[in-house]
JSON list of N, CA and C in Angstrom, two decimals:
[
{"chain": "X", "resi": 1, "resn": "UNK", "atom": "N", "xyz": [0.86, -1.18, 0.00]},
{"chain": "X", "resi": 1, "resn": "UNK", "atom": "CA", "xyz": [0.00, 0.00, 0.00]},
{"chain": "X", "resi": 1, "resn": "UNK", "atom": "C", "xyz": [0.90, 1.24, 0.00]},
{"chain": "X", "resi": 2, "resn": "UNK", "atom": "N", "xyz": [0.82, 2.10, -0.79]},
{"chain": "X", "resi": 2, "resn": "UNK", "atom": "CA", "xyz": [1.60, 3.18, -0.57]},
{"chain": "X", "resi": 2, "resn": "UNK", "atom": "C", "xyz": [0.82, 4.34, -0.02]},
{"chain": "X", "resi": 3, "resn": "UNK", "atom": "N", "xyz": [1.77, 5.20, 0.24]},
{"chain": "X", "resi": 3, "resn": "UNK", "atom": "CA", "xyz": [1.36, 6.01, 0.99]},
{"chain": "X", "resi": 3, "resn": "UNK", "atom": "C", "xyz": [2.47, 6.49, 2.27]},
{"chain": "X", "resi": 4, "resn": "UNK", "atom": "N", "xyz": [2.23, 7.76, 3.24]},
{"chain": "X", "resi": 4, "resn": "UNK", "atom": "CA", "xyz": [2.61, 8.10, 3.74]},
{"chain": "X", "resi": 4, "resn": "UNK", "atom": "C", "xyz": [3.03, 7.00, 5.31]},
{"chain": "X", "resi": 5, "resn": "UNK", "atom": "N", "xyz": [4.31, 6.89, 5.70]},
{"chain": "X", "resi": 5, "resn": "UNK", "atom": "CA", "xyz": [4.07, 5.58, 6.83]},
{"chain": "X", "resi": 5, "resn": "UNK", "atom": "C", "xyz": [3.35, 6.36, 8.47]},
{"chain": "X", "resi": 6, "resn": "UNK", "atom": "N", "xyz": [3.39, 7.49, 8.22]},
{"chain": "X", "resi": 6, "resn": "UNK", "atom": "CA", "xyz": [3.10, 8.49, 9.69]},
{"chain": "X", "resi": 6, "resn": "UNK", "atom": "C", "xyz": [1.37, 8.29, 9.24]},
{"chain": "X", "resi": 7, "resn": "UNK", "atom": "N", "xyz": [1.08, 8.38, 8.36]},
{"chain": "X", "resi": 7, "resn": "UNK", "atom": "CA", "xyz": [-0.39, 8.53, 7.78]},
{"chain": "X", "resi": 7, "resn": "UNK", "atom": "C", "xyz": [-0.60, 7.07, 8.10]},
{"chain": "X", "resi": 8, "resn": "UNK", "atom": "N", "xyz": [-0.11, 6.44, 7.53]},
{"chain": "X", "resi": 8, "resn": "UNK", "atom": "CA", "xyz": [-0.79, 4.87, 8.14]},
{"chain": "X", "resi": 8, "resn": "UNK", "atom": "C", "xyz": [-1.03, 4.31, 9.54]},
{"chain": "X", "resi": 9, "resn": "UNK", "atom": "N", "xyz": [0.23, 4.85, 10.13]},
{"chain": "X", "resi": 9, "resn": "UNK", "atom": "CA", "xyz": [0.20, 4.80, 11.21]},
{"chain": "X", "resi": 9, "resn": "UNK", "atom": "C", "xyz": [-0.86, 5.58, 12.63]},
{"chain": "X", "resi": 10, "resn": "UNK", "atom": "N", "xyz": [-1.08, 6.43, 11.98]},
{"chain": "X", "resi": 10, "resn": "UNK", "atom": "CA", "xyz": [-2.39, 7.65, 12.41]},
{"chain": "X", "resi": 10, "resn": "UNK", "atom": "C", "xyz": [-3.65, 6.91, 11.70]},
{"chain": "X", "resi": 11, "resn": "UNK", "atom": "N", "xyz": [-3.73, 6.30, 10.66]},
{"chain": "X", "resi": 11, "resn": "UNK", "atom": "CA", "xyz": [-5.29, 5.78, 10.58]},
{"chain": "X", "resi": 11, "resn": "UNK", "atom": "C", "xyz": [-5.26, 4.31, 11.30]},
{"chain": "X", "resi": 12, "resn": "UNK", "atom": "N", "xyz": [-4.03, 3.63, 11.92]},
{"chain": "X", "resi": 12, "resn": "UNK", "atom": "CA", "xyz": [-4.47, 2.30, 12.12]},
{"chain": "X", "resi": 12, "resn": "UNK", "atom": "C", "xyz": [-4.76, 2.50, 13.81]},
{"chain": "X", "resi": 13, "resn": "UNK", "atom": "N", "xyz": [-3.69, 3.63, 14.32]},
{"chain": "X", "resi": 13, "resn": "UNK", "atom": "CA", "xyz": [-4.21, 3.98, 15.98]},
{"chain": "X", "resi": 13, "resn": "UNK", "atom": "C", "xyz": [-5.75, 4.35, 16.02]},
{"chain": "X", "resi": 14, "resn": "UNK", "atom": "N", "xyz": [-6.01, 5.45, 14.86]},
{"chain": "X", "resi": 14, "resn": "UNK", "atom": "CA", "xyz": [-7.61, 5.53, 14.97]},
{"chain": "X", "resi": 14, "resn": "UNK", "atom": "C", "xyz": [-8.86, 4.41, 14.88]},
{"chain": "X", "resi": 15, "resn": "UNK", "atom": "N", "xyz": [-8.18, 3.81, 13.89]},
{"chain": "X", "resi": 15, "resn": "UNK", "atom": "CA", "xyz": [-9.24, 2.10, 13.92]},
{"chain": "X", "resi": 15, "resn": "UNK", "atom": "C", "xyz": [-9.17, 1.49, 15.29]},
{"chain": "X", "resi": 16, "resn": "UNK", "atom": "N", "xyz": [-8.13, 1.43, 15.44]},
{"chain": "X", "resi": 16, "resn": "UNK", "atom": "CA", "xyz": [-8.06, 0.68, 16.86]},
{"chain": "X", "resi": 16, "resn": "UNK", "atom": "C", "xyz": [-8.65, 1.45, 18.19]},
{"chain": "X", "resi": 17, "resn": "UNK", "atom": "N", "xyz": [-8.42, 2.61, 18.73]},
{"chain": "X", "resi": 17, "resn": "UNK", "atom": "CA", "xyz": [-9.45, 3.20, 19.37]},
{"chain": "X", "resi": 17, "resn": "UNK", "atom": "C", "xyz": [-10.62, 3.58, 19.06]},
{"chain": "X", "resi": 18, "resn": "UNK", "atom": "N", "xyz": [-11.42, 3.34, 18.04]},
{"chain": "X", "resi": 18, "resn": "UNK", "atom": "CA", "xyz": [-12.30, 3.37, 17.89]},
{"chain": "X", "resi": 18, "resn": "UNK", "atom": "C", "xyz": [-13.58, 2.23, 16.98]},
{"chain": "X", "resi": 19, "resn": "UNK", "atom": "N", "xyz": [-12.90, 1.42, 17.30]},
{"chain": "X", "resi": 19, "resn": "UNK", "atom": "CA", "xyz": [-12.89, -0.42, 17.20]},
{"chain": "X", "resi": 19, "resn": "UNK", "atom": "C", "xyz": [-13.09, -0.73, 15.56]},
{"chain": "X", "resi": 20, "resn": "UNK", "atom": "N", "xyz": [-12.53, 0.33, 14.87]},
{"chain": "X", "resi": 20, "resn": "UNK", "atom": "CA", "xyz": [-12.81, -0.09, 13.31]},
{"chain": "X", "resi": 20, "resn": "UNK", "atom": "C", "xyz": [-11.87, -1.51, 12.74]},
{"chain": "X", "resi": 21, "resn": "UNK", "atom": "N", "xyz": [-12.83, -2.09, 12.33]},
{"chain": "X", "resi": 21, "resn": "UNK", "atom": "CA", "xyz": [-11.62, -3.66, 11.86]},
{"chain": "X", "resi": 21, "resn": "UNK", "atom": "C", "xyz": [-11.20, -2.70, 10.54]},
{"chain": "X", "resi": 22, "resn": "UNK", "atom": "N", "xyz": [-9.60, -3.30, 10.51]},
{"chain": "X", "resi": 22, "resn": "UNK", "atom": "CA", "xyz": [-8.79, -3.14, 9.39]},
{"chain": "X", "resi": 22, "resn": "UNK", "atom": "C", "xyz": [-7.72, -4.10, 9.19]},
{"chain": "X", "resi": 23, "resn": "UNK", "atom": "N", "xyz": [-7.07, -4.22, 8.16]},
{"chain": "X", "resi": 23, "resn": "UNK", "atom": "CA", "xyz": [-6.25, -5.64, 7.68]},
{"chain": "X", "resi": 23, "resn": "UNK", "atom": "C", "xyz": [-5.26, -4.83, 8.22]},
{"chain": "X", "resi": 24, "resn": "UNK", "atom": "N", "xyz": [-4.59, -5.15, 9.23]},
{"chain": "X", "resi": 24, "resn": "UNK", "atom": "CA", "xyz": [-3.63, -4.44, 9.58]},
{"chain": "X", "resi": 24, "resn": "UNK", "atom": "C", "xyz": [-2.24, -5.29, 8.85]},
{"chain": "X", "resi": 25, "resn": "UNK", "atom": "N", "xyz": [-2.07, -6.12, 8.37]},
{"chain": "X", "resi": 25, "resn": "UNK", "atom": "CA", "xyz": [-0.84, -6.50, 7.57]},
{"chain": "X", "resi": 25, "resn": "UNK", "atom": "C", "xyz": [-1.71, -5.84, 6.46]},
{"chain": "X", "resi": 26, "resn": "UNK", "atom": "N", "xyz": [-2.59, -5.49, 5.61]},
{"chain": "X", "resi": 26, "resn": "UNK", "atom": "CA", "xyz": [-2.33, -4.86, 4.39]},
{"chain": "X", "resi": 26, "resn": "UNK", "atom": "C", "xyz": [-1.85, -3.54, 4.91]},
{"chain": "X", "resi": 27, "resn": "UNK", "atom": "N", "xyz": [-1.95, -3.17, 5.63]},
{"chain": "X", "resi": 27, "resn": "UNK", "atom": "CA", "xyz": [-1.91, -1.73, 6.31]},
{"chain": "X", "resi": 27, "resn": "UNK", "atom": "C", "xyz": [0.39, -1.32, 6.01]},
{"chain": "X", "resi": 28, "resn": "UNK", "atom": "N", "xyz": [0.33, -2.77, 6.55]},
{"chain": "X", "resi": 28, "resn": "UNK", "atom": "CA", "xyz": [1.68, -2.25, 7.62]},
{"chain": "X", "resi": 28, "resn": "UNK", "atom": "C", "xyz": [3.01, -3.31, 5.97]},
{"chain": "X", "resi": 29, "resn": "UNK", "atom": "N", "xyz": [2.17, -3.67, 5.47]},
{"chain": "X", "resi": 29, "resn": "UNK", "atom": "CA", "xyz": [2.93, -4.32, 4.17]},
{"chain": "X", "resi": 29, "resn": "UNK", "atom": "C", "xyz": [3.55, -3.31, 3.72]},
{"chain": "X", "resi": 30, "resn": "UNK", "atom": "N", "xyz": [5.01, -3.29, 3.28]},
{"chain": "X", "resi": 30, "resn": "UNK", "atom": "CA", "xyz": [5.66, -2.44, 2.35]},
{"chain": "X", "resi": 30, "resn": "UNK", "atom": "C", "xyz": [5.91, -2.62, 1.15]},
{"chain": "X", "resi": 31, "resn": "UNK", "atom": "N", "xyz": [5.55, -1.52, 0.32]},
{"chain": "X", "resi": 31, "resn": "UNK", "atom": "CA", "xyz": [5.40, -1.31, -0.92]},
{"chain": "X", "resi": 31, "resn": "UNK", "atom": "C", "xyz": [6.54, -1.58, -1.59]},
{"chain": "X", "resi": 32, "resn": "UNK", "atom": "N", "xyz": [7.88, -1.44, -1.36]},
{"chain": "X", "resi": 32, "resn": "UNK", "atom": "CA", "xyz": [8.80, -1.81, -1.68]},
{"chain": "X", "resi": 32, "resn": "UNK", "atom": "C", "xyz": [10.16, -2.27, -1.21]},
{"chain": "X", "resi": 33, "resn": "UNK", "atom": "N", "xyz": [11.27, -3.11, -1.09]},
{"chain": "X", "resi": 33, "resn": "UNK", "atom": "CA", "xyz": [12.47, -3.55, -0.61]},
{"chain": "X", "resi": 33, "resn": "UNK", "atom": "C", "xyz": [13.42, -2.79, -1.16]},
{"chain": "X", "resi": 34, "resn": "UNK", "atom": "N", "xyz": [14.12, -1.88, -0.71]},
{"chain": "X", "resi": 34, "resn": "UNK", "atom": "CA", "xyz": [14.88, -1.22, -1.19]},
{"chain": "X", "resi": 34, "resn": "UNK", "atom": "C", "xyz": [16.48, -1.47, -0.19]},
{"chain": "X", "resi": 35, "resn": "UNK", "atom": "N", "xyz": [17.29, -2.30, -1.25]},
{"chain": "X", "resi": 35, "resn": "UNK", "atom": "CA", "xyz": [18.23, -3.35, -0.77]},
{"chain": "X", "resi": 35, "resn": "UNK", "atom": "C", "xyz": [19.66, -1.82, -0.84]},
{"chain": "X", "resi": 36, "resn": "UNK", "atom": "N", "xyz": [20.42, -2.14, 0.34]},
{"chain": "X", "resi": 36, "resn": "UNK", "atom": "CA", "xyz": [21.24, -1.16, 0.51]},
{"chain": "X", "resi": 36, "resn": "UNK", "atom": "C", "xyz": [22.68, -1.27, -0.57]},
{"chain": "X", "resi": 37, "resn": "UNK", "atom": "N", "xyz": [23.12, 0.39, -0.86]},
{"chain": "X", "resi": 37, "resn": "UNK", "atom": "CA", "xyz": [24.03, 0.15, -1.86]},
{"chain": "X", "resi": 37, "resn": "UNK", "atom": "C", "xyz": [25.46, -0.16, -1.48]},
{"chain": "X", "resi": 38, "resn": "UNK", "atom": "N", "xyz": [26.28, -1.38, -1.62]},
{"chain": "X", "resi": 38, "resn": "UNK", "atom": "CA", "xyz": [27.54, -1.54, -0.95]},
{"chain": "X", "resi": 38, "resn": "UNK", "atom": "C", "xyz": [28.46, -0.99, -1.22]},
{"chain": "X", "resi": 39, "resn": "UNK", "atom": "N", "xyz": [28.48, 0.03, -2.51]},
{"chain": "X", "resi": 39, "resn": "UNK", "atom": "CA", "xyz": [29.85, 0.48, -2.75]},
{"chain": "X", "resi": 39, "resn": "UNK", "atom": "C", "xyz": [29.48, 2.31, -1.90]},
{"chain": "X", "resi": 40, "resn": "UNK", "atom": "N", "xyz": [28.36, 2.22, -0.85]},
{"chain": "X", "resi": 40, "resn": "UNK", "atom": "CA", "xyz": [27.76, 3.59, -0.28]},
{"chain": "X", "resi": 40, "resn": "UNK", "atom": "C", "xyz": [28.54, 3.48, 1.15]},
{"chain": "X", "resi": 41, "resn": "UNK", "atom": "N", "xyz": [28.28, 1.99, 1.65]},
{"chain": "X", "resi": 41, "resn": "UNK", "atom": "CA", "xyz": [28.68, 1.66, 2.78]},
{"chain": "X", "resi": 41, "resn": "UNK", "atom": "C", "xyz": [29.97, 2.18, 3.70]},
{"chain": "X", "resi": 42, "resn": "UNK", "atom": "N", "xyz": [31.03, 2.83, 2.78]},
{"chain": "X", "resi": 42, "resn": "UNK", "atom": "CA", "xyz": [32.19, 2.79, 3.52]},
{"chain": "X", "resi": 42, "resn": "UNK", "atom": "C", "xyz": [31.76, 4.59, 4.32]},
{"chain": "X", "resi": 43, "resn": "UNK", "atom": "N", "xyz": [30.62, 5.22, 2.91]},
{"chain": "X", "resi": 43, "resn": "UNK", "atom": "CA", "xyz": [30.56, 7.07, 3.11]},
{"chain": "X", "resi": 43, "resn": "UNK", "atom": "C", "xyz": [29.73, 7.12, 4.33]},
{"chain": "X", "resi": 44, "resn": "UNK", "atom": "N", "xyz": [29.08, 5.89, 4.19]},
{"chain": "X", "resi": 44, "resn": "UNK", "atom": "CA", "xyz": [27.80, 6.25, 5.95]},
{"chain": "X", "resi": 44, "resn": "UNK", "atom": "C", "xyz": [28.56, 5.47, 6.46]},
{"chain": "X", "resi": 45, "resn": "UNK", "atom": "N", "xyz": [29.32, 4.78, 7.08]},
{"chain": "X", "resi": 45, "resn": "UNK", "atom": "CA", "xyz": [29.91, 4.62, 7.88]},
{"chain": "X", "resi": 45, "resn": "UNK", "atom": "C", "xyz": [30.91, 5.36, 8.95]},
{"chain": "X", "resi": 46, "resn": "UNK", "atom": "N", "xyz": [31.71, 5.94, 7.67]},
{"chain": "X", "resi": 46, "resn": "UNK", "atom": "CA", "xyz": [32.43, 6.96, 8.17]},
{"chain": "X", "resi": 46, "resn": "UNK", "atom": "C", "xyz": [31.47, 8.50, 8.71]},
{"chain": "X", "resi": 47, "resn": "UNK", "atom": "N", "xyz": [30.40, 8.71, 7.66]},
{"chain": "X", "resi": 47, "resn": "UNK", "atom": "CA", "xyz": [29.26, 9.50, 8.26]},
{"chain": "X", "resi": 47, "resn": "UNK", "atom": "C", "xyz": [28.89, 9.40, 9.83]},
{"chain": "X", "resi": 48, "resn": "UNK", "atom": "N", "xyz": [28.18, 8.06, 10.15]},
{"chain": "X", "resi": 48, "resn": "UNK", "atom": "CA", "xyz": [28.01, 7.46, 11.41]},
{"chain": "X", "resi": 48, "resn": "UNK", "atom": "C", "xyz": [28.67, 7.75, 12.49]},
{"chain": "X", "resi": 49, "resn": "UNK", "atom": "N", "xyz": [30.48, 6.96, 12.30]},
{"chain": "X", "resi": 49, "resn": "UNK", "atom": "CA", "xyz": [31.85, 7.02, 13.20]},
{"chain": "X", "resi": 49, "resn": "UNK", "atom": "C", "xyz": [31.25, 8.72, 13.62]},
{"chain": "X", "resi": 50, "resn": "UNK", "atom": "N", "xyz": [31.29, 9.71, 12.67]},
{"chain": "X", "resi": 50, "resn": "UNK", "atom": "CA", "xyz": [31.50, 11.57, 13.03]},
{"chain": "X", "resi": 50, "resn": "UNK", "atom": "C", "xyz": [30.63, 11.47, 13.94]},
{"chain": "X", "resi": 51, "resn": "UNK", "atom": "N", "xyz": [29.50, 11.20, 13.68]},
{"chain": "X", "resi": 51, "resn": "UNK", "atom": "CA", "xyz": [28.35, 11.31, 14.41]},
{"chain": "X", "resi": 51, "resn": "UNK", "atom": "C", "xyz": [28.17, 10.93, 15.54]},
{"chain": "X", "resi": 52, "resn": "UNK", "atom": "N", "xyz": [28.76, 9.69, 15.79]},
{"chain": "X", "resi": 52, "resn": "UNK", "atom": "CA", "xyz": [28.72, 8.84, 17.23]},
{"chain": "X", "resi": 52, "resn": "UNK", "atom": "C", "xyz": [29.74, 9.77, 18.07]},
{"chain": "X", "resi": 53, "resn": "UNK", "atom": "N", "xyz": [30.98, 10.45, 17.41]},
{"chain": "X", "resi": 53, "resn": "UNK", "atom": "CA", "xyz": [32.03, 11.15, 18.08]},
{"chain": "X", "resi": 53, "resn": "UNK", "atom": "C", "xyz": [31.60, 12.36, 18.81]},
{"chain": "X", "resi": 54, "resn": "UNK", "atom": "N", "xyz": [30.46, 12.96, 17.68]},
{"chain": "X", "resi": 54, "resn": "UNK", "atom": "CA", "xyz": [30.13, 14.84, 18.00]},
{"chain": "X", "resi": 54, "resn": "UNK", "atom": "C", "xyz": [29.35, 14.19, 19.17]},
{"chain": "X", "resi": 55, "resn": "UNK", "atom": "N", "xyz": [28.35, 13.10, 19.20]},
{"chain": "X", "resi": 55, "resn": "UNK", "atom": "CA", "xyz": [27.28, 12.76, 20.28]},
{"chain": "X", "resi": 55, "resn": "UNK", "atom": "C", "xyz": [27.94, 12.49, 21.42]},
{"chain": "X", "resi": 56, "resn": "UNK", "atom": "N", "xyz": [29.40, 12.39, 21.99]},
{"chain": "X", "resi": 56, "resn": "UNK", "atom": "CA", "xyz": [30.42, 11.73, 22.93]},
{"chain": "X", "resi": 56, "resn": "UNK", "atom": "C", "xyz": [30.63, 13.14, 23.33]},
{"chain": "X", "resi": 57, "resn": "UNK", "atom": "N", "xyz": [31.27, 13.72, 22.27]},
{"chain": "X", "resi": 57, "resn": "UNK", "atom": "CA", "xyz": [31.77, 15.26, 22.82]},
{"chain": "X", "resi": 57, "resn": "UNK", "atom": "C", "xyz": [30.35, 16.26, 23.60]},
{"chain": "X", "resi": 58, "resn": "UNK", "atom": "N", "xyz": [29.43, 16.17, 22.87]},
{"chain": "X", "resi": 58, "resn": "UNK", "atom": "CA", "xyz": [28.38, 16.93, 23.37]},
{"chain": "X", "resi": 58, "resn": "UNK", "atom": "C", "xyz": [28.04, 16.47, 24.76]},
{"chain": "X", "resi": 59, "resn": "UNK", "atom": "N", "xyz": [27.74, 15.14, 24.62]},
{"chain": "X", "resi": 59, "resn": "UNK", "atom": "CA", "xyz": [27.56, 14.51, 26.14]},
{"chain": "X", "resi": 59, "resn": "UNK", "atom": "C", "xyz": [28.39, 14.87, 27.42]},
{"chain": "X", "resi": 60, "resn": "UNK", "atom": "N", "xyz": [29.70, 14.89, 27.10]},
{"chain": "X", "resi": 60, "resn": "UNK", "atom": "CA", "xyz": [30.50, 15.65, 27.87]},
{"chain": "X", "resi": 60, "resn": "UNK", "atom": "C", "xyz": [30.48, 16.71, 28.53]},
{"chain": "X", "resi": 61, "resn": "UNK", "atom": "N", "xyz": [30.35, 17.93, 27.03]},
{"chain": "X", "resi": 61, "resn": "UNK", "atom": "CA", "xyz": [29.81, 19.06, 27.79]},
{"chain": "X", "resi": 61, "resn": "UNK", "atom": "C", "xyz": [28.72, 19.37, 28.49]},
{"chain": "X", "resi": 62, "resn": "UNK", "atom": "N", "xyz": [27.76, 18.38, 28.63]},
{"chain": "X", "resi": 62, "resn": "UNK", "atom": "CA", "xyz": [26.46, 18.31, 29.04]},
{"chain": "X", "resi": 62, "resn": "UNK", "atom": "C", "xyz": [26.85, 17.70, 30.71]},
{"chain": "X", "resi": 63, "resn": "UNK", "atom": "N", "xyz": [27.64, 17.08, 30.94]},
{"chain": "X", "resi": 63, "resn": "UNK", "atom": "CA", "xyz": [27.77, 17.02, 32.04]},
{"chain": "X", "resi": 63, "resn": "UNK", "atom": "C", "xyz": [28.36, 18.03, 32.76]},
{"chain": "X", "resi": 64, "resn": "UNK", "atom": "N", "xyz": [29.20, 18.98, 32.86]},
{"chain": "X", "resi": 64, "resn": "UNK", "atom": "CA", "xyz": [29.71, 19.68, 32.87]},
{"chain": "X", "resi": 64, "resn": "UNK", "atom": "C", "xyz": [29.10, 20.67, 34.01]}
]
């Protein structure tokens, strides 16, 4: 089913509080597999490593 996943997710909480039956696997099925690119892997990784570092340093100063 396509569509928005915040939107799906907002009509299946509303079915459910308000006892509407819905196929919730057609609901929550994804429209597509989108298989990760390996020759991308090394740029988000190293992306990641920065990221995990600035989140260490900040934490720090947060104790402070």
């Amino acid at each position: 089913m396509e569509g928005e996943v915040g939107a799906r997710g907002a009509v299946l909480a509303a079915a459910e509080r308000y006892g509407v039956p819905l196929d919730t696997a057609a609901w929550t099925e994804p429209a597509r597999v989108i298989e990760p690119d390996p020759d991308r892997a090394a740029y988000y990784a190293k992306g990641y490593g920065e990221h995990l570092e600035l989140l260490a340093r900040a934490r720090q100063r947060a104790r402070r």
